[in-house]
């Protein structure tokens, strides 16, 4: 269908989004242990909001600030721009 054609484009554009959050100390420790390990990946199983504006995301950061680099049209990046 039309959505498949849009997502199957050969062009590739990367984008960076940001998210401020508050997470448990245990989860922060898991993040620290996984830092730099390319075999580790973290997924949110529900909808999460992000912003292209770093300052906006910082207003939501209680103890964690994510910088998320997304590669457009790669099979492992699942996101939608609902601007």
Coordinates of N, CA, C and O in Angstrom, one line a residue, residues 2-78:
X2 N 0.2 2.4 0.1 CA 0.9 3.7 0.1 C 1.9 3.9 1.2 O 3.0 4.4 1.0
X3 N 1.6 3.4 2.4 CA 2.5 3.5 3.5 C 3.7 2.7 3.3 O 4.8 3.2 3.6
X4 N 3.6 1.5 2.8 CA 4.8 0.7 2.5 C 5.7 1.4 1.5 O 6.9 1.4 1.6
X5 N 5.1 2.0 0.5 CA 5.9 2.7 -0.5 C 6.7 3.9 0.1 O 7.8 4.1 -0.2
X6 N 6.0 4.6 1.0 CA 6.7 5.7 1.7 C 7.9 5.2 2.5 O 9.0 5.7 2.5
X7 N 7.7 4.1 3.3 CA 8.7 3.6 4.2 C 9.8 2.8 3.4 O 10.8 2.6 4.0
X8 N 9.5 2.5 2.2 CA 10.5 1.7 1.4 C 11.4 2.5 0.6 O 12.1 2.0 -0.2
X9 N 11.3 3.8 0.7 CA 12.1 4.7 -0.2 C 13.6 4.4 0.1 O 14.0 4.0 1.2
X10 N 14.4 4.5 -1.0 CA 15.8 4.2 -0.9 C 16.6 5.3 -0.2 O 17.7 5.1 0.3
X11 N 16.0 6.5 -0.2 CA 16.7 7.6 0.5 C 16.8 7.4 2.0 O 15.9 6.7 2.6
X12 N 17.8 7.9 2.6 CA 18.0 7.7 4.0 C 18.4 9.0 4.6 O 19.3 9.6 4.2
X13 N 17.6 9.4 5.6 CA 17.9 10.6 6.4 C 17.9 10.3 7.8 O 16.9 9.8 8.3
X14 N 18.9 10.6 8.5 CA 19.0 10.4 10.0 C 18.4 11.6 10.7 O 18.4 12.7 10.1
X15 N 17.9 11.4 11.8 CA 17.3 12.5 12.6 C 17.6 12.2 14.1 O 17.8 11.1 14.5
X16 N 17.7 13.2 14.9 CA 18.0 13.1 16.3 C 16.8 13.7 17.1 O 16.3 14.8 16.8
X17 N 16.3 12.9 18.1 CA 15.2 13.4 18.9 C 15.7 13.3 20.4 O 16.7 12.6 20.7
X18 N 15.0 13.9 21.3 CA 15.4 14.0 22.7 C 14.2 13.7 23.6 O 13.1 13.9 23.2
X19 N 14.5 13.1 24.7 CA 13.5 12.8 25.7 C 14.0 13.0 27.1 O 15.1 12.5 27.5
X20 N 13.3 13.7 27.9 CA 13.6 13.9 29.3 C 12.7 12.9 30.1 O 11.6 12.6 29.7
X21 N 13.2 12.3 31.2 CA 12.4 11.3 31.9 C 12.9 11.2 33.4 O 13.9 11.9 33.8
X22 N 12.2 10.4 34.1 CA 12.6 10.1 35.5 C 12.5 8.6 35.5 O 11.4 8.0 35.3
X23 N 13.6 7.9 35.8 CA 13.6 6.4 35.9 C 14.2 6.0 37.2 O 14.9 6.7 37.9
X24 N 14.0 4.7 37.5 CA 14.6 4.2 38.8 C 16.1 4.0 38.7 O 16.7 4.0 37.7
X25 N 16.7 4.0 39.9 CA 18.1 3.8 40.0 C 18.6 2.5 39.4 O 19.6 2.4 38.8
X26 N 17.7 1.4 39.5 CA 18.1 0.1 38.9 C 18.2 0.2 37.4 O 19.1 -0.3 36.8
X27 N 17.2 1.0 36.8 CA 17.3 1.1 35.3 C 18.5 2.0 34.9 O 19.1 1.6 33.9
X28 N 18.8 3.0 35.6 CA 20.0 3.8 35.3 C 21.3 2.9 35.4 O 22.1 3.0 34.5
X29 N 21.3 2.0 36.4 CA 22.5 1.1 36.4 C 22.5 0.2 35.2 O 23.6 -0.1 34.7
X30 N 21.4 -0.3 34.8 CA 21.4 -1.2 33.6 C 21.9 -0.4 32.4 O 22.6 -0.9 31.5
X31 N 21.4 0.9 32.2 CA 21.9 1.7 31.1 C 23.4 1.9 31.2 O 24.1 1.8 30.2
X32 N 24.0 2.1 32.4 CA 25.4 2.3 32.6 C 26.2 1.1 32.2 O 27.2 1.1 31.5
X33 N 25.7 -0.1 32.6 CA 26.3 -1.4 32.3 C 26.3 -1.6 30.8 O 27.2 -2.2 30.2
X34 N 25.3 -1.2 30.1 CA 25.1 -1.5 28.7 C 25.8 -0.4 27.8 O 26.0 -0.6 26.6
X35 N 26.2 0.7 28.4 CA 26.8 1.8 27.6 C 28.0 1.3 26.8 O 28.9 0.6 27.3
X36 N 28.0 1.5 25.5 CA 29.1 1.1 24.6 C 29.0 -0.3 24.1 O 29.7 -0.7 23.2
X37 N 28.0 -1.1 24.6 CA 27.8 -2.4 24.1 C 26.8 -2.4 22.9 O 25.6 -2.3 23.1
X38 N 27.3 -2.7 21.7 CA 26.5 -2.6 20.5 C 25.4 -3.7 20.5 O 24.5 -3.6 19.7
X39 N 25.6 -4.7 21.3 CA 24.6 -5.8 21.4 C 23.4 -5.5 22.2 O 22.4 -6.2 22.2
X40 N 23.5 -4.4 23.0 CA 22.4 -4.0 23.8 C 21.5 -3.0 23.1 O 22.0 -2.1 22.4
X41 N 20.2 -3.1 23.3 CA 19.3 -2.1 22.8 C 18.2 -2.0 23.7 O 17.8 -3.0 24.4
X42 N 17.6 -0.9 23.8 CA 16.5 -0.6 24.7 C 15.3 -0.2 23.9 O 15.4 0.6 23.0
X43 N 14.1 -0.8 24.2 CA 12.9 -0.5 23.5 C 11.8 -0.1 24.6 O 11.8 -0.7 25.6
X44 N 11.1 0.9 24.2 CA 9.9 1.2 25.0 C 8.7 0.4 24.4 O 8.6 0.5 23.1
X45 N 8.0 -0.3 25.1 CA 6.9 -1.1 24.6 C 5.6 -0.3 24.4 O 4.6 -0.9 23.9
X46 N 5.6 0.9 24.8 CA 4.4 1.7 24.6 C 4.8 3.0 23.9 O 6.0 3.2 23.6
X47 N 3.8 3.8 23.7 CA 4.1 5.1 23.0 C 4.9 6.0 23.9 O 4.6 6.1 25.1
X48 N 6.0 6.6 23.4 CA 6.7 7.6 24.2 C 6.9 8.8 23.3 O 7.0 8.8 22.1
X49 N 6.8 10.0 24.0 CA 7.0 11.2 23.2 C 8.4 11.6 23.3 O 9.2 11.4 24.2
X50 N 8.8 12.3 22.2 CA 10.2 12.9 22.1 C 10.0 14.2 21.4 O 9.0 14.6 21.0
X51 N 11.1 15.0 21.4 CA 11.1 16.3 20.7 C 12.4 16.4 19.9 O 13.4 15.9 20.3
X52 N 12.3 17.1 18.8 CA 13.5 17.5 18.1 C 14.2 18.7 18.7 O 15.3 18.9 18.4
X53 N 13.5 19.3 19.7 CA 14.0 20.5 20.3 C 14.6 20.0 21.7 O 13.9 19.6 22.6
X54 N 15.9 20.1 21.8 CA 16.6 19.7 23.0 C 16.1 20.4 24.3 O 15.9 19.8 25.3
X55 N 15.9 21.7 24.2 CA 15.5 22.5 25.3 C 14.1 22.1 25.8 O 13.8 22.1 27.0
X56 N 13.2 21.7 24.9 CA 11.9 21.3 25.3 C 12.0 20.0 26.1 O 11.4 19.8 27.1
X57 N 12.8 19.0 25.6 CA 13.0 17.7 26.3 C 13.6 17.9 27.6 O 13.3 17.2 28.6
X58 N 14.5 18.9 27.7 CA 15.2 19.1 29.0 C 14.2 19.5 30.1 O 14.5 19.3 31.3
X59 N 13.1 20.2 29.7 CA 12.1 20.6 30.7 C 11.5 19.4 31.4 O 10.9 19.5 32.5
X60 N 11.5 18.2 30.7 CA 10.9 17.0 31.3 C 11.9 16.1 32.0 O 11.5 15.1 32.6
X61 N 13.2 16.4 31.9 CA 14.3 15.6 32.4 C 14.3 15.8 34.0 O 14.7 16.8 34.4
X62 N 14.0 14.7 34.7 CA 14.2 14.7 36.1 C 15.5 14.2 36.5 O 16.2 14.8 37.3
X63 N 15.8 13.0 36.0 CA 17.2 12.4 36.3 C 17.8 11.7 35.1 O 18.9 11.1 35.2
X64 N 17.1 11.7 33.9 CA 17.6 11.1 32.7 C 17.3 12.0 31.5 O 16.2 12.5 31.4
X65 N 18.3 12.1 30.6 CA 18.0 12.8 29.4 C 18.6 11.9 28.3 O 19.7 11.5 28.2
X66 N 17.7 11.6 27.3 CA 18.0 10.7 26.2 C 18.3 11.5 25.0 O 17.5 12.4 24.7
X67 N 19.3 11.2 24.3 CA 19.6 11.7 22.9 C 19.4 10.4 22.0 O 20.2 9.5 22.2
X68 N 18.4 10.4 21.1 CA 18.1 9.3 20.3 C 18.4 9.5 18.9 O 17.8 10.4 18.3
X69 N 19.4 8.9 18.3 CA 19.7 9.0 16.9 C 19.0 8.0 16.1 O 19.2 6.8 16.3
X70 N 18.2 8.4 15.2 CA 17.3 7.5 14.4 C 17.8 7.5 13.0 O 18.0 8.5 12.4
X71 N 17.9 6.3 12.4 CA 18.3 6.2 11.0 C 17.0 5.9 10.2 O 16.4 4.9 10.4
X72 N 16.5 6.9 9.4 CA 15.3 6.7 8.7 C 15.3 5.5 7.8 O 16.3 5.3 7.1
X73 N 14.2 4.8 7.8 CA 14.0 3.7 6.9 C 14.8 2.5 7.2 O 14.9 1.6 6.4
X74 N 15.5 2.4 8.3 CA 16.2 1.2 8.7 C 15.2 0.3 9.5 O 14.3 0.8 10.2
X75 N 15.3 -1.0 9.3 CA 14.2 -1.9 9.8 C 14.2 -1.9 11.3 O 13.1 -2.2 11.9
X76 N 15.2 -1.5 12.0 CA 15.2 -1.6 13.5 C 14.7 -0.3 14.1 O 14.6 -0.3 15.3
X77 N 14.5 0.7 13.4 CA 14.0 2.0 13.9 C 12.5 2.1 13.6 O 12.1 2.2 12.5
X78 N 11.7 2.1 14.7 CA 10.3 2.2 14.5 C 9.8 3.5 15.1 O 9.7 3.6 16.3

